[in-house]
Tab-separated table of N, CA, C and O in Angstrom:
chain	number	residue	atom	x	y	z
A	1	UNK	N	-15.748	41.228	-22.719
A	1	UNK	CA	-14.400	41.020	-22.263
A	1	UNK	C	-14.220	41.733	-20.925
A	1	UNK	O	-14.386	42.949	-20.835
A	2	UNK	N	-13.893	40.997	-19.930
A	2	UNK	CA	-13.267	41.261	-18.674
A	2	UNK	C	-12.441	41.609	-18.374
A	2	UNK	O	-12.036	40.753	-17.587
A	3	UNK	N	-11.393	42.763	-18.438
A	3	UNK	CA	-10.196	42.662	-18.371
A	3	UNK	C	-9.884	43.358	-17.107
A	3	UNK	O	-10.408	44.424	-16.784
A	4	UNK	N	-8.760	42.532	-16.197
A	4	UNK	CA	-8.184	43.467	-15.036
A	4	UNK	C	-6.606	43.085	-14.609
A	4	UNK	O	-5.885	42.096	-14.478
A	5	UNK	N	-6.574	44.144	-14.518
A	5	UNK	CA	-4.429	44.498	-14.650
A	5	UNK	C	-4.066	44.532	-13.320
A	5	UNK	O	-4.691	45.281	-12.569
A	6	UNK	N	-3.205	43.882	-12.916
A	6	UNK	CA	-2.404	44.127	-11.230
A	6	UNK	C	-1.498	44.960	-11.342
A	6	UNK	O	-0.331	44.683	-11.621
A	7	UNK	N	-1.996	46.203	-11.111
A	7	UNK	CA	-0.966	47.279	-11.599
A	7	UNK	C	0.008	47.902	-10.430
A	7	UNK	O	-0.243	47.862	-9.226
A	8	UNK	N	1.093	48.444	-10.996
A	8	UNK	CA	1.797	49.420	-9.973
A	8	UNK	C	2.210	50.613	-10.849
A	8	UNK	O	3.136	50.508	-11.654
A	9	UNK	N	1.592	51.616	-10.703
A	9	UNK	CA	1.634	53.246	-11.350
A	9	UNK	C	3.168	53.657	-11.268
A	9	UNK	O	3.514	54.677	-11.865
A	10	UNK	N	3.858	53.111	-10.745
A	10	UNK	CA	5.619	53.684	-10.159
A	10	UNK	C	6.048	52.901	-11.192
A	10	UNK	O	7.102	53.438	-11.533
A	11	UNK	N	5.836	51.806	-12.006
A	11	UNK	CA	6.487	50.867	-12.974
A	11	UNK	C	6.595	51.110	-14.234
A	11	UNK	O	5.543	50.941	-14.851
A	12	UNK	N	7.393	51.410	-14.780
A	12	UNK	CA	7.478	51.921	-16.294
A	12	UNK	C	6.560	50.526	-17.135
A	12	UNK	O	5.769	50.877	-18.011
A	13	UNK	N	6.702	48.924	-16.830
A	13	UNK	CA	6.375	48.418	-17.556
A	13	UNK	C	4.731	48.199	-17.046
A	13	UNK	O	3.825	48.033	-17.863
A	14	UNK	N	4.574	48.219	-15.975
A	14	UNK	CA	2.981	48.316	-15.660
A	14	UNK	C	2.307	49.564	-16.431
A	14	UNK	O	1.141	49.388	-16.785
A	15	UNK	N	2.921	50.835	-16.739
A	15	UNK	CA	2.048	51.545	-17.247
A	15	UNK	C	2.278	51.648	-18.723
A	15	UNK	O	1.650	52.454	-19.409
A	16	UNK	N	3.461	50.577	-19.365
A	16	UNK	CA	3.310	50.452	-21.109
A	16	UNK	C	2.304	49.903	-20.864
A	16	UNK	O	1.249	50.444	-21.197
A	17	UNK	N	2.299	48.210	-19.970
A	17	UNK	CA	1.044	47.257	-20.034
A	17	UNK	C	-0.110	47.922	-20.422
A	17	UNK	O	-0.742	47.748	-21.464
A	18	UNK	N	-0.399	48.883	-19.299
A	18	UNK	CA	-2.032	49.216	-19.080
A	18	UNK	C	-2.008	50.185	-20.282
A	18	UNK	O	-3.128	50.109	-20.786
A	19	UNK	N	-1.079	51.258	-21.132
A	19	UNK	CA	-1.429	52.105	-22.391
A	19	UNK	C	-1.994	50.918	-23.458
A	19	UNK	O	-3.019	50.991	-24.136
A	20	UNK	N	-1.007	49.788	-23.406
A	20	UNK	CA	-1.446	48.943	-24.507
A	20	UNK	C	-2.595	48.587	-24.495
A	20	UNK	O	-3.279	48.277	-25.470
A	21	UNK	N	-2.928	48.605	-23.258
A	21	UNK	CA	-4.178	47.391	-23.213
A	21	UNK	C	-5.250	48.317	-23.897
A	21	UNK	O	-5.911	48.003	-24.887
A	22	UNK	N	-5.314	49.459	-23.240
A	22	UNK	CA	-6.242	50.851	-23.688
A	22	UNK	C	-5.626	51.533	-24.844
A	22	UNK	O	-5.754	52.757	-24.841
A	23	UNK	N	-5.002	51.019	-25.806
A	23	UNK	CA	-4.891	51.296	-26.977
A	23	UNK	C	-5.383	50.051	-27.952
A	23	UNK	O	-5.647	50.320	-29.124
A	24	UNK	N	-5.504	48.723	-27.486
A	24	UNK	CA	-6.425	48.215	-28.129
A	24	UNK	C	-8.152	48.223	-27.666
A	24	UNK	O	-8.923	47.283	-27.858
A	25	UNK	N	-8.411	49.211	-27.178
A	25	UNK	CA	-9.860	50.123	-26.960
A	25	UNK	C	-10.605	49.067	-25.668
A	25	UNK	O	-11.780	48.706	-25.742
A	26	UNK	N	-9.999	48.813	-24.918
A	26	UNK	CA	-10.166	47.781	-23.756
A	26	UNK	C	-9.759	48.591	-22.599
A	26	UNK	O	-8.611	49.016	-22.469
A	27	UNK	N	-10.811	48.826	-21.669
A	27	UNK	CA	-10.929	50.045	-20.213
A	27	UNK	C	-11.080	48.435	-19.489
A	27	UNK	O	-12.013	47.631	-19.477
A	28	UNK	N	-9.441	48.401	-18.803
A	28	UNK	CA	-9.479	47.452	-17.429
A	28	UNK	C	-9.982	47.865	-16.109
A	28	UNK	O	-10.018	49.004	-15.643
A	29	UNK	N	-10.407	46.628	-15.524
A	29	UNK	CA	-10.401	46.948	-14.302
A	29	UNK	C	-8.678	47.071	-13.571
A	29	UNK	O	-7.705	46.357	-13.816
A	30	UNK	N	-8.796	48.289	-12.594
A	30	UNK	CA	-7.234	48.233	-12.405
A	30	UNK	C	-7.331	48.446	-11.210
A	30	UNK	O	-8.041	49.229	-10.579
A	31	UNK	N	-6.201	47.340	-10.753
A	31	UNK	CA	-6.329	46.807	-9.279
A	31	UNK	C	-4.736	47.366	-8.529
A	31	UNK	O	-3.836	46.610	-8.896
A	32	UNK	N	-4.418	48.066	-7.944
A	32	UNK	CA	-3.229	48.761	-7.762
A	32	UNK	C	-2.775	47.980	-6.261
A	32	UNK	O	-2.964	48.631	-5.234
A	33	UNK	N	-2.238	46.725	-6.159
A	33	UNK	CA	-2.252	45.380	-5.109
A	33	UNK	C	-0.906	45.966	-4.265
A	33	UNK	O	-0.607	45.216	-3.336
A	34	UNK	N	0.120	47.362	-4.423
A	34	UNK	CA	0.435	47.747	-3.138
A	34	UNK	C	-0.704	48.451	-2.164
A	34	UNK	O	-0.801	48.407	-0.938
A	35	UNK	N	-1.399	49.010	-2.991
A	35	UNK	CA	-2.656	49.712	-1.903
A	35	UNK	C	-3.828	48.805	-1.788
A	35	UNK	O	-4.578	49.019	-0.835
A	36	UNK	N	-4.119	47.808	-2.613
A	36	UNK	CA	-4.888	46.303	-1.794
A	36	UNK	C	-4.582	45.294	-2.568
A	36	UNK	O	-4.969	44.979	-3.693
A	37	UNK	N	-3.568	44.650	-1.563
A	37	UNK	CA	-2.646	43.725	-1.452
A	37	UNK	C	-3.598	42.573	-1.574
A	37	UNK	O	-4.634	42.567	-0.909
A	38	UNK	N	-3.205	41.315	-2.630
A	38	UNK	CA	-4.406	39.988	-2.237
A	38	UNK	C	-4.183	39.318	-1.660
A	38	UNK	O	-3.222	39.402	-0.895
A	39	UNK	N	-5.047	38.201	-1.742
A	39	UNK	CA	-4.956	37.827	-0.746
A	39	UNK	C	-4.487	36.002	-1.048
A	39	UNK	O	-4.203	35.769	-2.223
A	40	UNK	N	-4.421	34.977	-0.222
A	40	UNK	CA	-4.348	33.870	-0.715
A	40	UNK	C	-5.475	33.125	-1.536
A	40	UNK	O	-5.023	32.338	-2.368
A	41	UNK	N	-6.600	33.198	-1.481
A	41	UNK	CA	-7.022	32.882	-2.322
A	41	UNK	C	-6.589	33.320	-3.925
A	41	UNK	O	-6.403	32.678	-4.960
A	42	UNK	N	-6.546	34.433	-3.639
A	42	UNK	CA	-6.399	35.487	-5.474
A	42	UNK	C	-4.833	35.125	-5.716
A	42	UNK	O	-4.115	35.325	-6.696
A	43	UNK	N	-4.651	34.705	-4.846
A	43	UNK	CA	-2.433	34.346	-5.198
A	43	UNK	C	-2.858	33.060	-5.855
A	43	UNK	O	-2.927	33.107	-7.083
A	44	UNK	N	-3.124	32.044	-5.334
A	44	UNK	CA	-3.670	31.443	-6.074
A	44	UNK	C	-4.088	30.617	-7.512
A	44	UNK	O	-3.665	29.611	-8.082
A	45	UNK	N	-5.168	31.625	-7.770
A	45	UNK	CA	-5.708	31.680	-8.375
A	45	UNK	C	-5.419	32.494	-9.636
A	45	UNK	O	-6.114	32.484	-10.652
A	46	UNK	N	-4.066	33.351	-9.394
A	46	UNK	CA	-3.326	33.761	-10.331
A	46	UNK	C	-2.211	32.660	-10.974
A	46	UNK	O	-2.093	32.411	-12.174
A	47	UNK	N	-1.614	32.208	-10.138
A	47	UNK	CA	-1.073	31.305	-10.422
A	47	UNK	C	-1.279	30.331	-11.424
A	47	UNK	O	-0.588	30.040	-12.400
A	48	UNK	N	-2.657	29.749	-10.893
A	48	UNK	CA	-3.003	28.504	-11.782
A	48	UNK	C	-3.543	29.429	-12.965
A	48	UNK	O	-3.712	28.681	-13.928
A	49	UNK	N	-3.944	30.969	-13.362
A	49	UNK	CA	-4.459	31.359	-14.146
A	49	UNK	C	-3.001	31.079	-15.384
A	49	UNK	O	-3.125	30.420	-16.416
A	50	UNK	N	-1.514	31.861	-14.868
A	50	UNK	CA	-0.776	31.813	-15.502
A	50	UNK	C	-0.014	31.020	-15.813
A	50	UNK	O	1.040	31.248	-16.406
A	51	UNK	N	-0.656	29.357	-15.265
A	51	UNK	CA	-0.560	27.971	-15.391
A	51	UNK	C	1.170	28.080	-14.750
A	51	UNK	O	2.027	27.490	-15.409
A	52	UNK	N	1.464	28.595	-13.888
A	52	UNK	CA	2.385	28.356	-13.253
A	52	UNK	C	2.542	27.049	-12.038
A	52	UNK	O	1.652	26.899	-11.201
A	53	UNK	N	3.658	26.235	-12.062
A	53	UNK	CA	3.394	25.368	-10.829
A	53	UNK	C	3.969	25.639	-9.925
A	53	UNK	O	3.987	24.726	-9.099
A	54	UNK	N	4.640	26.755	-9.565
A	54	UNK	CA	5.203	27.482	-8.269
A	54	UNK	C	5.088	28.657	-8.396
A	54	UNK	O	4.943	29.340	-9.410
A	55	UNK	N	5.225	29.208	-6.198
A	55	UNK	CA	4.840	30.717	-6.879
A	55	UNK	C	6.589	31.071	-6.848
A	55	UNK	O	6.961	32.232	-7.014
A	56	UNK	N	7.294	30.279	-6.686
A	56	UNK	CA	8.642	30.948	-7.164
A	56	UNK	C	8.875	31.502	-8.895
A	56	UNK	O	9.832	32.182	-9.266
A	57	UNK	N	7.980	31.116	-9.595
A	57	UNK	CA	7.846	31.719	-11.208
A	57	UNK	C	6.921	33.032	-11.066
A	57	UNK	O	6.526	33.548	-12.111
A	58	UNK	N	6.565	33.586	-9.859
A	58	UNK	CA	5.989	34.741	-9.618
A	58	UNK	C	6.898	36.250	-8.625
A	58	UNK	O	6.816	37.474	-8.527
A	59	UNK	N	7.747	35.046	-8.057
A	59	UNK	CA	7.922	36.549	-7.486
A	59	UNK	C	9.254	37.113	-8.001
A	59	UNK	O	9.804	36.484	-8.906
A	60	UNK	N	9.712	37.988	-7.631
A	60	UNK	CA	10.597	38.992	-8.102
A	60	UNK	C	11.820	39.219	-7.499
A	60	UNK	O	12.151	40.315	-7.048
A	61	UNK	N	12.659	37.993	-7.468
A	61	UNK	CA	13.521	37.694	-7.425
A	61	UNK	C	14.888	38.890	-6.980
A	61	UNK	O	15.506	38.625	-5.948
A	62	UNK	N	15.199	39.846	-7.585
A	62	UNK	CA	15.788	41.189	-7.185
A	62	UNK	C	15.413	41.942	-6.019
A	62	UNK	O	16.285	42.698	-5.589
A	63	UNK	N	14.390	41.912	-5.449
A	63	UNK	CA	14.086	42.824	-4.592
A	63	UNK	C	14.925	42.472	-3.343
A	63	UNK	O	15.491	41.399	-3.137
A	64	UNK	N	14.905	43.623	-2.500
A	64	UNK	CA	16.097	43.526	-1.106
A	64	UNK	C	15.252	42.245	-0.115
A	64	UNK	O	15.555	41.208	0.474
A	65	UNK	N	14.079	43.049	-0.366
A	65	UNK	CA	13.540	42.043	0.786
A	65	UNK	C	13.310	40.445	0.448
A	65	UNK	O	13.099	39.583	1.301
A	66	UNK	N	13.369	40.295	-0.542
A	66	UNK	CA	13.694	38.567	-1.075
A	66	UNK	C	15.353	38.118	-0.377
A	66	UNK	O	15.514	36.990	0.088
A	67	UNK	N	16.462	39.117	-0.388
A	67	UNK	CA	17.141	38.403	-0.044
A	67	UNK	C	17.212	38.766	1.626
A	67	UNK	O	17.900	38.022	2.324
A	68	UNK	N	16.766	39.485	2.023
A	68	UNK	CA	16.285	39.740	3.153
A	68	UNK	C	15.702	38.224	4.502
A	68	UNK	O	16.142	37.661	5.505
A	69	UNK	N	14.582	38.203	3.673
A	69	UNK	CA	14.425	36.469	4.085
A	69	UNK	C	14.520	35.820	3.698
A	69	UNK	O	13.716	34.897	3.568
A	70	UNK	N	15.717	35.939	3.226
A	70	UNK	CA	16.187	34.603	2.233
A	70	UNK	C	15.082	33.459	1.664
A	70	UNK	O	15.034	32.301	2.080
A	71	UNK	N	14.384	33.914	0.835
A	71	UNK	CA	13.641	33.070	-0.255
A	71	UNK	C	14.242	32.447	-0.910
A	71	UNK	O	13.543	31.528	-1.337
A	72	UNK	N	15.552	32.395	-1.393
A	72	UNK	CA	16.203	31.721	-2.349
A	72	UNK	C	15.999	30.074	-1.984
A	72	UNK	O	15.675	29.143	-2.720
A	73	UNK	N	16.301	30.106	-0.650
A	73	UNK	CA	16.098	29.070	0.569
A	73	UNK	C	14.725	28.310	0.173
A	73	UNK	O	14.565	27.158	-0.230
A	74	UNK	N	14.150	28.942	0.325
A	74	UNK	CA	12.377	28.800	0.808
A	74	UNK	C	11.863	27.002	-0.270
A	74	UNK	O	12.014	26.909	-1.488
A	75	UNK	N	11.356	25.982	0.537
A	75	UNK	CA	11.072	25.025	-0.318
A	75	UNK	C	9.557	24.989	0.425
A	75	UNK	O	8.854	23.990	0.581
A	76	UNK	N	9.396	25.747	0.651
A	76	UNK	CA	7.865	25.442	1.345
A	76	UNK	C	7.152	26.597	0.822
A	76	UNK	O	7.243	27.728	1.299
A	77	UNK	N	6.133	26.129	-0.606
A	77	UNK	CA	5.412	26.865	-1.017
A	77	UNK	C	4.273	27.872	-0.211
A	77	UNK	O	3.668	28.805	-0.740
A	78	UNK	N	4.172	27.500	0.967
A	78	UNK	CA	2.929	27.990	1.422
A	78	UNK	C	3.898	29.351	2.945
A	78	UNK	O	3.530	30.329	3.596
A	79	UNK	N	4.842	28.750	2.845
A	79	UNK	CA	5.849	29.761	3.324
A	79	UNK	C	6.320	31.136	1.948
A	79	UNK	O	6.322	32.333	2.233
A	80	UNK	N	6.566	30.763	0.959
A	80	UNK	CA	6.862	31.775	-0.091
A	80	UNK	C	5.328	32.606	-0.482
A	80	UNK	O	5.155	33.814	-0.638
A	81	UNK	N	4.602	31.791	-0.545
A	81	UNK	CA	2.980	32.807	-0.568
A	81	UNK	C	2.928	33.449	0.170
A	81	UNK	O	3.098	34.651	-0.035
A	82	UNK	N	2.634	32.885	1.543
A	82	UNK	CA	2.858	34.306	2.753
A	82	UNK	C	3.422	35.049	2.447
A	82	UNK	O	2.820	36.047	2.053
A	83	UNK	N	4.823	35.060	2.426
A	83	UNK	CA	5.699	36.505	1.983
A	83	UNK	C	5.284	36.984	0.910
A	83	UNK	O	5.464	38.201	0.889
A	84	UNK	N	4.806	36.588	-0.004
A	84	UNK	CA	4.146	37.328	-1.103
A	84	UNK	C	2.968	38.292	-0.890
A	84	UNK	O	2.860	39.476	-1.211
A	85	UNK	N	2.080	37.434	-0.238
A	85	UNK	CA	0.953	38.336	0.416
A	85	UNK	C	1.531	38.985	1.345
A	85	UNK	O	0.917	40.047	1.243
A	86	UNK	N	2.383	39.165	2.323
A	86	UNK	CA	2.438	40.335	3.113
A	86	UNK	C	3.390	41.482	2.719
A	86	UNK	O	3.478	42.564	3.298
A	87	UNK	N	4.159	41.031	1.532
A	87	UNK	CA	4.959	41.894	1.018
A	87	UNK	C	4.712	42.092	-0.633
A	87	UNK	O	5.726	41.694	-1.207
A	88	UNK	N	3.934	42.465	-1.372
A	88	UNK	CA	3.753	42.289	-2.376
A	88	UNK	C	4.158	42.866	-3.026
A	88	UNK	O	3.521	42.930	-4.078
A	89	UNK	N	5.537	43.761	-2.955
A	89	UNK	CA	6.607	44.149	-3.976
A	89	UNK	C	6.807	42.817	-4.570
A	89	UNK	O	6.990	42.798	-5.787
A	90	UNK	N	6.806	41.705	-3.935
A	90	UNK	CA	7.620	40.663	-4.433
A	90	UNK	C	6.756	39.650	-5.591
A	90	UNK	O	7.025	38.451	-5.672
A	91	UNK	N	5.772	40.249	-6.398
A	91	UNK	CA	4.790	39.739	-6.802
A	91	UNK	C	5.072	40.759	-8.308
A	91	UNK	O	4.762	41.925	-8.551
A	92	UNK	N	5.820	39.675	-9.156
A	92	UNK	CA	6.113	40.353	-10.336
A	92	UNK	C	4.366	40.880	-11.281
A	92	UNK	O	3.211	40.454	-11.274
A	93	UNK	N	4.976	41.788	-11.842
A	93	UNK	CA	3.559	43.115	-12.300
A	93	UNK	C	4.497	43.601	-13.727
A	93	UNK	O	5.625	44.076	-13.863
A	94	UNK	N	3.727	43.330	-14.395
A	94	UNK	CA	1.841	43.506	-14.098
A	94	UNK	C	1.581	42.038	-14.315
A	94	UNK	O	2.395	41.128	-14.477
A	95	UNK	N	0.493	42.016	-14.287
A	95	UNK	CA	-0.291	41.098	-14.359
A	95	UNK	C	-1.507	41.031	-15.367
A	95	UNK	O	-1.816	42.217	-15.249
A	96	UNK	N	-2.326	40.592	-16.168
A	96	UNK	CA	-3.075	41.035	-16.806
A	96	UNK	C	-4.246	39.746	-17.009
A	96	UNK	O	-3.934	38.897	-17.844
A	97	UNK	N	-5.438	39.586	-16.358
A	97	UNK	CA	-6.209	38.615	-16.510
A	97	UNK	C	-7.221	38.923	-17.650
A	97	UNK	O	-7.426	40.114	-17.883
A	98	UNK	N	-8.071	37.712	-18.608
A	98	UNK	CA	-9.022	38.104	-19.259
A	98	UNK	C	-9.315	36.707	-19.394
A	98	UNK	O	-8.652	35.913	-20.061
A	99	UNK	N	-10.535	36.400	-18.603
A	99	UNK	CA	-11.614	35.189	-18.946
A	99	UNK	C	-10.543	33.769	-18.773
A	99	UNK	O	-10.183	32.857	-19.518
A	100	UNK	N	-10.278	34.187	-17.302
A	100	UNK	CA	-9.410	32.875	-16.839
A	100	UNK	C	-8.140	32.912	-17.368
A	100	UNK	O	-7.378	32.385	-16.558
A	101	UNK	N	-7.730	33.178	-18.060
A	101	UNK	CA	-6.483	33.232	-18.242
A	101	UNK	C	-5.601	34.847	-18.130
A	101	UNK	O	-5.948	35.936	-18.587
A	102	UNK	N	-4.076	34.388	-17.160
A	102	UNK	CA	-3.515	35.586	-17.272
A	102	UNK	C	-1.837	35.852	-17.703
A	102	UNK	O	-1.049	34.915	-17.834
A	103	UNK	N	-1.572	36.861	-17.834
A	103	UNK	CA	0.274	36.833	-18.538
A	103	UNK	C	0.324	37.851	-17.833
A	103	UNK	O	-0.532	38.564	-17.310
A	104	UNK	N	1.750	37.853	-17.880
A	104	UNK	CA	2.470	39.067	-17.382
A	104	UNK	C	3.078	39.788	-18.542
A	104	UNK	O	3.609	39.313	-19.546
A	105	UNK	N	2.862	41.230	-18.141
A	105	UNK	CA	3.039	42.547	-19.415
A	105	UNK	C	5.025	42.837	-19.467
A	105	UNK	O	5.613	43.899	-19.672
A	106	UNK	N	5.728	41.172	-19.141
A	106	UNK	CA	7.086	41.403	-19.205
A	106	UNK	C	7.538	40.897	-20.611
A	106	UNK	O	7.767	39.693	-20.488
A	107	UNK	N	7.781	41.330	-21.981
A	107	UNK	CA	7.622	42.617	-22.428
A	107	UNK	C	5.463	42.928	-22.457
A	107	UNK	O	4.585	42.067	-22.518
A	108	UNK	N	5.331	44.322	-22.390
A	108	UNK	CA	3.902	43.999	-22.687
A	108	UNK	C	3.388	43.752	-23.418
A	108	UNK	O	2.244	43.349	-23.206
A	109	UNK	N	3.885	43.831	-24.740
A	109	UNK	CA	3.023	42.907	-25.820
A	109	UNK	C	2.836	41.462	-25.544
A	109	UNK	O	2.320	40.875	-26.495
A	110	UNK	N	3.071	40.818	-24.652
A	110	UNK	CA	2.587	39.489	-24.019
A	110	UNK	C	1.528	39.448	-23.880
A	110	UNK	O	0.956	38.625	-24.595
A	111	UNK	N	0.770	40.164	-23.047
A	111	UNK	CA	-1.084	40.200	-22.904
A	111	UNK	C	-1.480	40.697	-23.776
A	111	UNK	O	-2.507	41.376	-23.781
A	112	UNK	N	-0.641	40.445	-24.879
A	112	UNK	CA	-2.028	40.758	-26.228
A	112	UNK	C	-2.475	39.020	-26.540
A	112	UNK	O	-3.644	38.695	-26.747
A	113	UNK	N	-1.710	38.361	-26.530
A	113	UNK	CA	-2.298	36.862	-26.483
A	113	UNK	C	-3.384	36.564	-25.325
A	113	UNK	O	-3.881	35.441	-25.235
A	114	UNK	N	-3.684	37.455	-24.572
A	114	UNK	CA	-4.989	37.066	-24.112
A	114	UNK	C	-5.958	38.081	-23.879
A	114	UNK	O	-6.746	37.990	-22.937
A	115	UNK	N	-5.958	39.196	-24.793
A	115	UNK	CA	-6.800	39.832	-25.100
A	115	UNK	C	-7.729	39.235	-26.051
A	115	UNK	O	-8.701	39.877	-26.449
């Protein structure tokens, strides 16, 4: 088993995610994507992991800087990725991949279905 978490250490629910995950005896790889941010390929490729068909079901809707550049707006997917990749507060977390498929730890007992 492969497991790797898009974590942010400042997030109360990124670090239930990652206790859970390592309480069912599973050491992730942990990828902390404000200090390396991905890239478009891996946006991606998260996406289709979490069988999403927009990345508007990814980003994080509350943050200042969403309404900042007005994303609400945004109908051009490849315009809302950019801002995702260059701002990746806006890239709801955690994230939790294992063998192609991934969920988000919103509540974290969610990525126990793909553990």
């Amino acid at each position: 088993m492969s497991v790797t978490i898009y974590h942010n250490p400042r997030c109360s629910k990124s670090r239930e995610t990652l206790a859970l995950i390592e309480a069912q005896g599973v050491t992730p790889t942990i990828i902390e994507y404000l200090k390396s941010p991905i890239d478009l390929a891996q946006l991606d490729t998260l996406l289709e992991q979490l069988n999403y068909s927009s990345a508007h079901e990814l980003v994080r809707n509350k943050e200042a800087i969403y309404k900042e550049l007005e994303l609400s707006k945004a109908t051009d997917e490849a315009q809302l990725k950019l801002a995702m990749i260059n701002n990746p507060k806006l890239i709801e977390r955690p994230i939790v991949v294992n063998n192609n498929k991934a969920a988000i730890g919103r509540p974290p007992e969610s990525v126990l279905a793909i553990l």
